Every structure is written in structure tokens, then in C-alpha cells.
Coordinates of N, CA and C in Angstrom, one line a residue:
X683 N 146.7 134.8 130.0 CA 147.7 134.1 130.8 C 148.7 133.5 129.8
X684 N 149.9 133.9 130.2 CA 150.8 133.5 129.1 C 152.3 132.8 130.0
X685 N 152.3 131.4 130.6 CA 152.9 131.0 131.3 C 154.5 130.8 130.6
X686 N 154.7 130.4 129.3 CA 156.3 130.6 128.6 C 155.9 131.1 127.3
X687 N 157.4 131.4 127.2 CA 157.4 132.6 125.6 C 156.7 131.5 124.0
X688 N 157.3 130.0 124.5 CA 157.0 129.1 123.1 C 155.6 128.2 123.6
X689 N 155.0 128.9 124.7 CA 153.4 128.1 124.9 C 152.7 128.5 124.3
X690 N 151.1 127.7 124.2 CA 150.3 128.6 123.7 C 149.6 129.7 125.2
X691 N 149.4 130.9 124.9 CA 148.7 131.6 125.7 C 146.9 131.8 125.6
X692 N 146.3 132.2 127.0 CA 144.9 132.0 126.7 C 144.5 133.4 127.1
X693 N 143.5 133.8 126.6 CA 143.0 134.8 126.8 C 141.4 134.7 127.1
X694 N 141.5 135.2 128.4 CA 140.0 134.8 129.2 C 138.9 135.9 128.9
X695 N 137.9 135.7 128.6 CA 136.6 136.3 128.5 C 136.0 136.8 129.8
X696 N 136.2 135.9 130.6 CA 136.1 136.7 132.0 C 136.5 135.7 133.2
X697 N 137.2 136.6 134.0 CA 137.7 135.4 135.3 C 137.4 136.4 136.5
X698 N 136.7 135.6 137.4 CA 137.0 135.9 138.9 C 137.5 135.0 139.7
X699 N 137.9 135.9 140.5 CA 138.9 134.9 141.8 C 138.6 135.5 143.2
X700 N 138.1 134.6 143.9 CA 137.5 134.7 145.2 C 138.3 134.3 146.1
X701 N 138.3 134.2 147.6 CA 139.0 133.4 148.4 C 139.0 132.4 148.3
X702 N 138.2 131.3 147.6 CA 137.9 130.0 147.6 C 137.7 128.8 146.3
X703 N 137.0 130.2 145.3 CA 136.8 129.6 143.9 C 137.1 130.8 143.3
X704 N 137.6 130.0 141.6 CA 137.6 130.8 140.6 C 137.0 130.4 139.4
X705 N 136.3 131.3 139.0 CA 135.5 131.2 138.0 C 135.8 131.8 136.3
X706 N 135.9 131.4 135.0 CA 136.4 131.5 133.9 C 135.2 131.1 133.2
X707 N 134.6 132.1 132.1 CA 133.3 132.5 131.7 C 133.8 132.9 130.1
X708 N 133.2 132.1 129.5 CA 133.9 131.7 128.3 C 132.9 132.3 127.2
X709 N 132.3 132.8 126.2 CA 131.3 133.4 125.3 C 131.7 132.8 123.8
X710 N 131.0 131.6 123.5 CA 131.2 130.8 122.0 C 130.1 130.7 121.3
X711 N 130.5 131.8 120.5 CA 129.5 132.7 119.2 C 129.7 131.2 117.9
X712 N 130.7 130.3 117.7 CA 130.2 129.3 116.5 C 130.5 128.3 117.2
X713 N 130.2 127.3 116.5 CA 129.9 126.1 116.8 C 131.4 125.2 116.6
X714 N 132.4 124.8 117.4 CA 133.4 124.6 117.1 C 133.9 123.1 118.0
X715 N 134.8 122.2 117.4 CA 134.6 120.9 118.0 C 135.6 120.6 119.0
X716 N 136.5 121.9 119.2 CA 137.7 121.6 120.1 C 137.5 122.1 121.6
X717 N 136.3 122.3 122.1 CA 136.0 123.1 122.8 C 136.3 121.7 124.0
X718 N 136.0 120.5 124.3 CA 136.7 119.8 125.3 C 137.5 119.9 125.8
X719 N 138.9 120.2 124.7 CA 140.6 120.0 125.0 C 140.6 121.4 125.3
X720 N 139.6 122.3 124.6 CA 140.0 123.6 124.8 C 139.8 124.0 126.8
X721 N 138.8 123.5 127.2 CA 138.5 123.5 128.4 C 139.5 122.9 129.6
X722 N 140.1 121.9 128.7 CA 141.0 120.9 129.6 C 142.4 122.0 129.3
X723 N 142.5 122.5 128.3 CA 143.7 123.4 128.3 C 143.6 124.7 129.3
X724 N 142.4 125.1 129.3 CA 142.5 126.5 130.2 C 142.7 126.1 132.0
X725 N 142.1 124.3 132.0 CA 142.2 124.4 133.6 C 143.5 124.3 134.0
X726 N 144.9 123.9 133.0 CA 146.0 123.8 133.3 C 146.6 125.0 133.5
X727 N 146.3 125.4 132.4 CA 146.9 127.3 132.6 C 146.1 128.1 133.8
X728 N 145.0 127.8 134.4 CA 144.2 128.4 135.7 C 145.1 127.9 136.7
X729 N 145.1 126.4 136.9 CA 145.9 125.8 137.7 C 147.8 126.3 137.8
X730 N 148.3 126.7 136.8 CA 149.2 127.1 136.7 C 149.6 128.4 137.0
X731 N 148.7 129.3 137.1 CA 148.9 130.8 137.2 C 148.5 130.8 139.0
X732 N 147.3 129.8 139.1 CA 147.2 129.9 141.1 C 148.1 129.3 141.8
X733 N 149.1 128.7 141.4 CA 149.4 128.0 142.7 C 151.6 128.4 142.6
X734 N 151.9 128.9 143.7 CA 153.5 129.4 143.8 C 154.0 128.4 144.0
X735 N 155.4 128.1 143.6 CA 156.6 127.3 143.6 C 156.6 127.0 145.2
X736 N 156.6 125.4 145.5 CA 156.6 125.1 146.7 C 155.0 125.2 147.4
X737 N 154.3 125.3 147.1 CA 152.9 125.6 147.6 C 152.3 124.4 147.9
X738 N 150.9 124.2 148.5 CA 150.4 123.0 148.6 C 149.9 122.3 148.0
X739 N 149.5 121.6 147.0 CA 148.1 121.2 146.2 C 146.6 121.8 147.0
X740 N 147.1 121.6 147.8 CA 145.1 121.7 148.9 C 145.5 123.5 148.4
X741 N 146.4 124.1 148.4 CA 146.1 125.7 148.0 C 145.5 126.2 146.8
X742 N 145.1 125.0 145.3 CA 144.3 125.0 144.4 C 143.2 125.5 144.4
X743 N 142.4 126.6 144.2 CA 141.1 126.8 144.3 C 140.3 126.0 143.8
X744 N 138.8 125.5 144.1 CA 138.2 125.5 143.5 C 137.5 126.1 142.2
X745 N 137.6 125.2 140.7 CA 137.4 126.2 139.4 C 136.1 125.4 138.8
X746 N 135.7 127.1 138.2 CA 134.3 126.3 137.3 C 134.7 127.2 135.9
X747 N 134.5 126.1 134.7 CA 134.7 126.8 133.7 C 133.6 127.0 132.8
X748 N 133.1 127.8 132.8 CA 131.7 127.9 131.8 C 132.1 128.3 130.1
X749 N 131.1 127.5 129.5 CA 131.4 127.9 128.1 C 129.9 128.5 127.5
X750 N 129.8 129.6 127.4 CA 128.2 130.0 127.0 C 128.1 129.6 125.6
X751 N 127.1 128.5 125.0 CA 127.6 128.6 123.8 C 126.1 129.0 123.0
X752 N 125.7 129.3 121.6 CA 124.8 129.3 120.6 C 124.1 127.9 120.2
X753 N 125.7 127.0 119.9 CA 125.1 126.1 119.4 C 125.6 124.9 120.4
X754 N 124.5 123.8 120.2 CA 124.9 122.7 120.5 C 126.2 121.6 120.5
X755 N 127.1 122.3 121.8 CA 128.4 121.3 121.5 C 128.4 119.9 121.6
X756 N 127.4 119.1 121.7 CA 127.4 117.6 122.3 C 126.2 117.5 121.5
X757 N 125.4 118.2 121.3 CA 124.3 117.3 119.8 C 123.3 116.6 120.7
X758 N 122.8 116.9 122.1 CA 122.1 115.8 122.8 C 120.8 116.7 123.1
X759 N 121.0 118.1 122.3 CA 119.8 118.9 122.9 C 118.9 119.4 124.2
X760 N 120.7 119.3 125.4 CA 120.3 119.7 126.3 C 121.1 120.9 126.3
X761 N 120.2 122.1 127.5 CA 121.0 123.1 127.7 C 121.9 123.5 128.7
X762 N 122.2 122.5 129.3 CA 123.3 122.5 130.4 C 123.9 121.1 130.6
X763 N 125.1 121.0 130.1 CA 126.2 120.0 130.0 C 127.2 120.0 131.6
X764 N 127.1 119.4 132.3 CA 128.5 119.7 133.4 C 129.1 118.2 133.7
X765 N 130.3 118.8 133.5 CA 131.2 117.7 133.9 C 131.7 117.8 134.9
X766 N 132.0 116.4 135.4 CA 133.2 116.2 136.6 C 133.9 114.9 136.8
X767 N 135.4 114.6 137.3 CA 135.8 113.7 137.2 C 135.3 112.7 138.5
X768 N 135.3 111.2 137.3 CA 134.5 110.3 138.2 C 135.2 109.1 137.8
X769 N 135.0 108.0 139.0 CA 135.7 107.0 138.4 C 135.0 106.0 137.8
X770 N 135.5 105.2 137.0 CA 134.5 104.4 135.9 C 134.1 103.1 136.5
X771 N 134.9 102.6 137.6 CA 134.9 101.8 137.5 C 133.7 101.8 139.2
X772 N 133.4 102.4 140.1 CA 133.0 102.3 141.0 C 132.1 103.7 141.1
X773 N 131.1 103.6 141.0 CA 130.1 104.2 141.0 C 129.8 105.3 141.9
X774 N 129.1 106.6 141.5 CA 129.4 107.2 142.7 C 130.4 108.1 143.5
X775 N 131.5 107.0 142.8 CA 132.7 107.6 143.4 C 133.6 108.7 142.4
X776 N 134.0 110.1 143.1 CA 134.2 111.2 142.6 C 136.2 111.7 142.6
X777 N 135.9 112.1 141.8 CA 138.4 112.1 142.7 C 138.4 113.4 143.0
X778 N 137.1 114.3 143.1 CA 137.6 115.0 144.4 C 138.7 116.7 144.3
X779 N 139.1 116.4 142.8 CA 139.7 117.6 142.3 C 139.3 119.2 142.3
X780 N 137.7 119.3 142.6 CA 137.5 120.5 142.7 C 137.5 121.5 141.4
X781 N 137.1 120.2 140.1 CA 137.5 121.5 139.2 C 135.9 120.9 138.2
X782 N 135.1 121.6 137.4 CA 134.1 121.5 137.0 C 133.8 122.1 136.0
X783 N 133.4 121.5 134.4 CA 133.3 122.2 133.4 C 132.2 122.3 133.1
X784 N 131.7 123.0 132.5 CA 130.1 123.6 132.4 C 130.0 124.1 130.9
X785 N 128.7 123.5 130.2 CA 128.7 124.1 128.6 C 127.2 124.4 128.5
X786 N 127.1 125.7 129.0 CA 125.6 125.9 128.3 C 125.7 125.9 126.8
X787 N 124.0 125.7 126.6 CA 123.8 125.8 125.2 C 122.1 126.2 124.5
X788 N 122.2 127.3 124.3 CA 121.5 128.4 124.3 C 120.0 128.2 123.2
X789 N 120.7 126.8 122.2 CA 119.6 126.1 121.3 C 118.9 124.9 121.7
X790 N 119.4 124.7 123.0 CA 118.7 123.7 123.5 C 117.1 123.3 123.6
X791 N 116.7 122.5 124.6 CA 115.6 122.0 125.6 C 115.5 122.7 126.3
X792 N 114.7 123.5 126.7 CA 114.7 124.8 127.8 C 113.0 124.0 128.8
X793 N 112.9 123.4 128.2 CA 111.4 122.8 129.1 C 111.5 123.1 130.4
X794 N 112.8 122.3 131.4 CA 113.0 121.9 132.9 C 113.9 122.9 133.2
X795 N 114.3 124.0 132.7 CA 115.5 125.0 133.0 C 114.7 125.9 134.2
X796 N 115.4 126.6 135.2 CA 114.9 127.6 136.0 C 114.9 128.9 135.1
X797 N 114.1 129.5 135.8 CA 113.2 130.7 134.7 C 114.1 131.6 134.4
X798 N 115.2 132.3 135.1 CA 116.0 133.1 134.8 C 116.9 132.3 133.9
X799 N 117.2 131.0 134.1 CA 118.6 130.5 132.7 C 117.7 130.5 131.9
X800 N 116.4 130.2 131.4 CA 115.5 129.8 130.2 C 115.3 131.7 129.8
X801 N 115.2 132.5 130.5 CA 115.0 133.9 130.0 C 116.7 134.3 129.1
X802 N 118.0 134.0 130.0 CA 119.1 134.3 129.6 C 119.3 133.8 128.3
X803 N 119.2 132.6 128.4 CA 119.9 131.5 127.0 C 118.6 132.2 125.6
X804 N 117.5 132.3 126.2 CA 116.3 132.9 125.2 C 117.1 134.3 124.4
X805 N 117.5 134.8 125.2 CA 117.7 136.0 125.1 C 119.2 136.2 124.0
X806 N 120.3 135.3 124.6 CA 120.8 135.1 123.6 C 120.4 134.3 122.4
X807 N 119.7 133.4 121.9 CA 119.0 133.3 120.8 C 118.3 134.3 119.7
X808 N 118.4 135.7 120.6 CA 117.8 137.0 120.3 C 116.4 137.3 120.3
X809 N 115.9 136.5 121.6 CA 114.8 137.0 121.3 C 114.7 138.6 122.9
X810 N 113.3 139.0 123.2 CA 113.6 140.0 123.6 C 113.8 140.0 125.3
X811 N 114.5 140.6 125.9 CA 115.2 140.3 127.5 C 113.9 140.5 128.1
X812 N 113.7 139.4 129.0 CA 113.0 138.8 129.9 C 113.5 138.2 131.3
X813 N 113.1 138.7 132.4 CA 113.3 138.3 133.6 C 114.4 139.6 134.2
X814 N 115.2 139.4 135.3 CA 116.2 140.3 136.2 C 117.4 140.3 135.1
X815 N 118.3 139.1 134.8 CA 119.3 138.9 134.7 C 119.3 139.5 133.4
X816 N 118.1 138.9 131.7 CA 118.3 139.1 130.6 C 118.5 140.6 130.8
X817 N 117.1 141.1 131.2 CA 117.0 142.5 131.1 C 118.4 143.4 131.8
X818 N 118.6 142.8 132.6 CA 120.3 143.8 133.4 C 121.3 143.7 132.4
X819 N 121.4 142.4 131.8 CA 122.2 142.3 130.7 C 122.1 143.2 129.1
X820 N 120.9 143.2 128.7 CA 120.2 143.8 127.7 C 120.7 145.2 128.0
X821 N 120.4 145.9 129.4 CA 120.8 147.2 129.8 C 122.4 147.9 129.5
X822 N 123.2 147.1 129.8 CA 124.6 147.2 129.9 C 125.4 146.9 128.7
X823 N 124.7 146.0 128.1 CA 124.9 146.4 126.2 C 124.5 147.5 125.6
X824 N 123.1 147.9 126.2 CA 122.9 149.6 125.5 C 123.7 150.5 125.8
X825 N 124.3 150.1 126.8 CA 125.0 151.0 127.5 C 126.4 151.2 126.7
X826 N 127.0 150.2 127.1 CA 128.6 149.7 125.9 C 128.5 150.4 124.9
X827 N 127.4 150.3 124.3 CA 127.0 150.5 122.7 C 127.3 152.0 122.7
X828 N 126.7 152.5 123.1 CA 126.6 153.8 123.4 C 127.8 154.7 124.1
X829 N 128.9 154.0 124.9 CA 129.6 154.9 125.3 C 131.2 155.3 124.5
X830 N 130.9 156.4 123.8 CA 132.2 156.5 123.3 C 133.5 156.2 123.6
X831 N 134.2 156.4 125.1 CA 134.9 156.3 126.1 C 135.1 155.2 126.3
X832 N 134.2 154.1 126.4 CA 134.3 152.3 126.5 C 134.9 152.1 124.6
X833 N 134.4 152.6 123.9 CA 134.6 151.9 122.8 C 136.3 152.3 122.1
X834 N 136.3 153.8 122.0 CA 138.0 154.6 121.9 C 138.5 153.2 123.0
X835 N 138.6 152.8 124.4 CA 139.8 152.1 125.1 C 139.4 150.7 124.4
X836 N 138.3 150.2 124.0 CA 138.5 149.0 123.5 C 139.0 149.0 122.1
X837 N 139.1 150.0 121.0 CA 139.7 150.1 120.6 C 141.3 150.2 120.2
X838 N 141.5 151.0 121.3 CA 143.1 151.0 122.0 C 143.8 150.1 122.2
X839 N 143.5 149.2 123.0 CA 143.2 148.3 123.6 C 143.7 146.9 122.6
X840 N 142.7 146.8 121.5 CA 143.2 146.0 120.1 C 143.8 146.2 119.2
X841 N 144.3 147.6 119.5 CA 145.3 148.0 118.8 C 146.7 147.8 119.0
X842 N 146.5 147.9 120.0 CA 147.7 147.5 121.1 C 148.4 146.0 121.4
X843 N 147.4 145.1 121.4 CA 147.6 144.1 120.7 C 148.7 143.8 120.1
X844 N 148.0 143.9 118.8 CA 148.4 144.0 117.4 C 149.8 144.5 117.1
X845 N 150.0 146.2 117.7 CA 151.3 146.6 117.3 C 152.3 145.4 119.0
X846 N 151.8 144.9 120.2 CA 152.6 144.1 120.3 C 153.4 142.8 119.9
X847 N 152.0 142.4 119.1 CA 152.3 140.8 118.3 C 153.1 141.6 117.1
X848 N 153.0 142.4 116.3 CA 154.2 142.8 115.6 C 155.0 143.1 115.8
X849 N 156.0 143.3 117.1 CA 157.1 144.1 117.2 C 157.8 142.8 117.9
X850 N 157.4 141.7 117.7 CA 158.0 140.4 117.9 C 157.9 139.9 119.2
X851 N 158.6 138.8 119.4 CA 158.5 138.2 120.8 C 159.5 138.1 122.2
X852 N 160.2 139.3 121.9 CA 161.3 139.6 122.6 C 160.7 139.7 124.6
X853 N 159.9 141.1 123.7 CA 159.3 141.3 125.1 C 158.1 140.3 125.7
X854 N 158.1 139.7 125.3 CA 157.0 138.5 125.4 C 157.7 137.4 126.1
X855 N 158.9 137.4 125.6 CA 159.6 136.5 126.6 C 160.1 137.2 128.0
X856 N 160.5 138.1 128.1 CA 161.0 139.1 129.0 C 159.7 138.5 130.1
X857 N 158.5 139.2 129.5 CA 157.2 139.3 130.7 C 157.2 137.7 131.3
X858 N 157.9 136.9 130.2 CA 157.0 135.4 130.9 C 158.2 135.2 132.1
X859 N 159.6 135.4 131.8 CA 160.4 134.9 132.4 C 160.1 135.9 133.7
X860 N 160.0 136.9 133.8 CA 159.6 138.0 134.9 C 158.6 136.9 136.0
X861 N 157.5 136.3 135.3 CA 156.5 135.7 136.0 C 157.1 134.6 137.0
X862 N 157.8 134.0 136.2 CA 158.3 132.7 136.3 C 159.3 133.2 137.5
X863 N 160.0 134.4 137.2 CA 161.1 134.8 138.5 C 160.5 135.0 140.0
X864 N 158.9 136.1 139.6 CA 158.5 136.2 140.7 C 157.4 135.0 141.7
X865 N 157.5 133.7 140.8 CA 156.7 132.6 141.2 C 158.0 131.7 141.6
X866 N 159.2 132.7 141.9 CA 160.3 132.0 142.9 C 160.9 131.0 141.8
X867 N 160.9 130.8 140.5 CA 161.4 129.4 139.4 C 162.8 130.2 139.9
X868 N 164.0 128.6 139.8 CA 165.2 128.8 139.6 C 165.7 129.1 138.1
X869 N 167.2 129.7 138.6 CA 167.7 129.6 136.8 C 168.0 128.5 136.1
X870 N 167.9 127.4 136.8 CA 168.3 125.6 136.0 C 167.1 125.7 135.1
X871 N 165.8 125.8 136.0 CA 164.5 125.8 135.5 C 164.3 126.6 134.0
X872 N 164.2 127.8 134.4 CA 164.1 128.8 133.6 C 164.7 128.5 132.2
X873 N 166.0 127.9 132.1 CA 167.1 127.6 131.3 C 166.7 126.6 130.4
X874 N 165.8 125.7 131.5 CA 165.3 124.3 130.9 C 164.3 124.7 130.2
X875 N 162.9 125.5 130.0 CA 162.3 126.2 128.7 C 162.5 126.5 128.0
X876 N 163.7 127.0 127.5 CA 164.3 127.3 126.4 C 164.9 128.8 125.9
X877 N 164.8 129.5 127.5 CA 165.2 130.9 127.5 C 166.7 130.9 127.7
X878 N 167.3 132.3 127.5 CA 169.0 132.2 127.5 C 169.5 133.2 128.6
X879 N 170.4 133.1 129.3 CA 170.9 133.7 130.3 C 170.9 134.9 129.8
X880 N 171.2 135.5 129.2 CA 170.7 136.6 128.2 C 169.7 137.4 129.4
X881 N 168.6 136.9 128.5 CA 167.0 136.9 128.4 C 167.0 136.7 130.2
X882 N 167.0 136.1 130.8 CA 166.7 136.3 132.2 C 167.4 136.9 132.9
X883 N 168.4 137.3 132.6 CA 169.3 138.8 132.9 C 168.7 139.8 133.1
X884 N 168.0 140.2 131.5 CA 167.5 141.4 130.9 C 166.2 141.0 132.0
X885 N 165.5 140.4 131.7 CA 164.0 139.9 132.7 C 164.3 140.7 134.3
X886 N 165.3 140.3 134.7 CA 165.8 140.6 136.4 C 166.0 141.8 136.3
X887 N 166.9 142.3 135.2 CA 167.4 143.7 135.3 C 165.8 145.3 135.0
X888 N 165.0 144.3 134.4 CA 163.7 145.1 134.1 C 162.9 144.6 135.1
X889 N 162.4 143.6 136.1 CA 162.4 143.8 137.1 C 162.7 144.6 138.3
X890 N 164.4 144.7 138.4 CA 164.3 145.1 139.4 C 164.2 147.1 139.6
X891 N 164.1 147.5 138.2 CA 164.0 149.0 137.5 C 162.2 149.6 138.0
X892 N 161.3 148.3 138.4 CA 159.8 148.6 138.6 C 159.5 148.4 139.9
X893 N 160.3 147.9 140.7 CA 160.2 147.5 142.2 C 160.6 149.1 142.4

């Protein structure tokens, strides 16, 4: 998700979107300390990619943002962290936002966990898959591993990348302002990020070349 040319952009590990909720599944191999703001950053850019110019707030989905992690991000030695916004001052009482951040953590306390999270989080620890979920999982890595055809397009794939972040940010602006056109933004708007009549020209005129 890359909402303007001089934002930062996020790249999701995995998202689904349902009629109702949307889900962002996050896979954190080190132990790193920005992972709160990092969480609070992605619900703004989720929030920002669901909802069209003029739209309702109540049309926000419901989001859950999971962070799988290795290591213990909160140091409390439990394996399931969730948050949600509450108010401090009256007990109980919740604001109702519909948005929910979640940090497993895979080094934890597995004592009181249900058998399939305690086989999963085991499993990523590395030990050997156990239960439905590890074992389905364990399967579809052998699988990856093994398929030439998955690995050539993920290859491709990061190659591609690469030669786009080298060939500058031209077209990078192009795509964002494209977004921004078909999420109905005016040209005051557009102008006010810091793009040039130019550039949203070219954006419209490559637009309307794909329609």
C-alpha cells in the first residue's frame, strides 16, 4: 500500500478482506522495538486504502492486526498480547473503533494456550509440527520448497522490485496519484501533496489509455 509518492509505503505479509473484517498477518523473524508505532502505522494506511472519498466512517471494516513474532516483544513472557482502545479513566468502558492489535509470541508461556496455538508457536520455535494447523503448515513449506515455478516467480517477483526502485520515482508517483484519482481526490487536493499538474496530467492521461 503506497497511499503518496513522499509517504512511507507498507508492504503486507498477508491481508484478507471480507465483507465485514480485514485481517493483516504480519511474520517478525527478530526482535525489534518499533513494532507498536509499526502497528499503529499500518492501521492508518488499512484505514486509508478502505474507505472512498465521501464515504461513511461506519463503512470502516472491522481490522485485526497480528504480529507473529520469535521473540518476546513486551518481555512479560506471555504468548498472546491484544490490544484494544479503552478509556483510562472509566472502567470497562471501550471507544468502540473496531480495530484490534494482536502480538503473538512464539518464546513465551504456552501453559494455558489452546492446543493448536501451543502446537503452532512450538512449531515455529522449530520444533517438530504437531496438531492440524502445524502439520498443514509444515506441508505447504515442503511444498514452496520444492516447487521450482513458485520459487523462478518469487524470484521475479524481487527482481522486479528492485529494477522498479532503481529506475526512480517517477512512476511511483504516477501509480499513487492514479489511486488518489480513482478514490474520486480533487486536483486542489492532489496539488496540496506535493505533486505537479504535470504529473497528474500524465496520471489521467495513463489512466485513461487502461480503461
Amino acid at each position: 500500500m503506497d497511499i503518496t509518492s513522499d509517504g512511507k509505503g507498507i508492504r503486507l505479509d498477508v491481508y484478507l478482506e471480507g465483507d465485514s473484517k480485514v485481517y493483516d498477518i504480519e511474520m517478525q523473524t527478530t526482535g525489534k522495538s518499533n513494532l507498536p508505532k509499526r502497528s499503529r502505522y499500518y492501521q492508518g494506511m488499512i484505514d486509508l486504502n478502505l474507505i472512498e472519498k465521501g464515504a461513511d466512517y461506519s463503512e470502516l471494516k472491522e481490522t485485526f492486526i497480528i504480529f507473529v513474532c520469535l521473540h518476546d516483544p513486551f518481555k512479560h513472557n506471555e504468548c498472546v498480547y491484544t490490544f484494544e482502545n479503552r478509556c483510562k479513566e472509566v472502567q470497562g468502558l471501550q471507544l468502540g473503533d473496531e480495530s484490534t492489535k494482536i502480538f503473538l509470541n512464539a518464546s513465551g508461556n504456552k501453559k494455558n494456550l489452546p492446543e493448536e496455538l501451543k502446537n503452532f508457536l512450538d512449531f515455529l520455535s522449530g520444533e517438530e509440527p504437531r496438531g492440524r494447523l502445524a502439520t498443514e503448515i509444515a506441508r505447504k513449506v515442503e511444498l514452496a520448497v520444492q516447487h521450482e515455478e513458485w520459487r523462478t516467480e518469487y524470484m521475479t517477483l524481487l527482481q522486479r522490485d528492485r529494477e522498479k526502485f532503481a529506475e526512480g520515482m517517477e512512476q511511483g508517483k504516477i501509480l499513487s496519484i492514479q489511486r488518489l484519482l480513482k478514490k474520486e481526490m480533487d486536483n486542489d487536493f492532489i496539488l496540496s501533496l506535493g505533486y505537479t499538474q504535470e504529473e497528474i496530467d500524465e496520471a489521467e492521461k495513463q489512466l485513461m489509455t487502461t480503461v
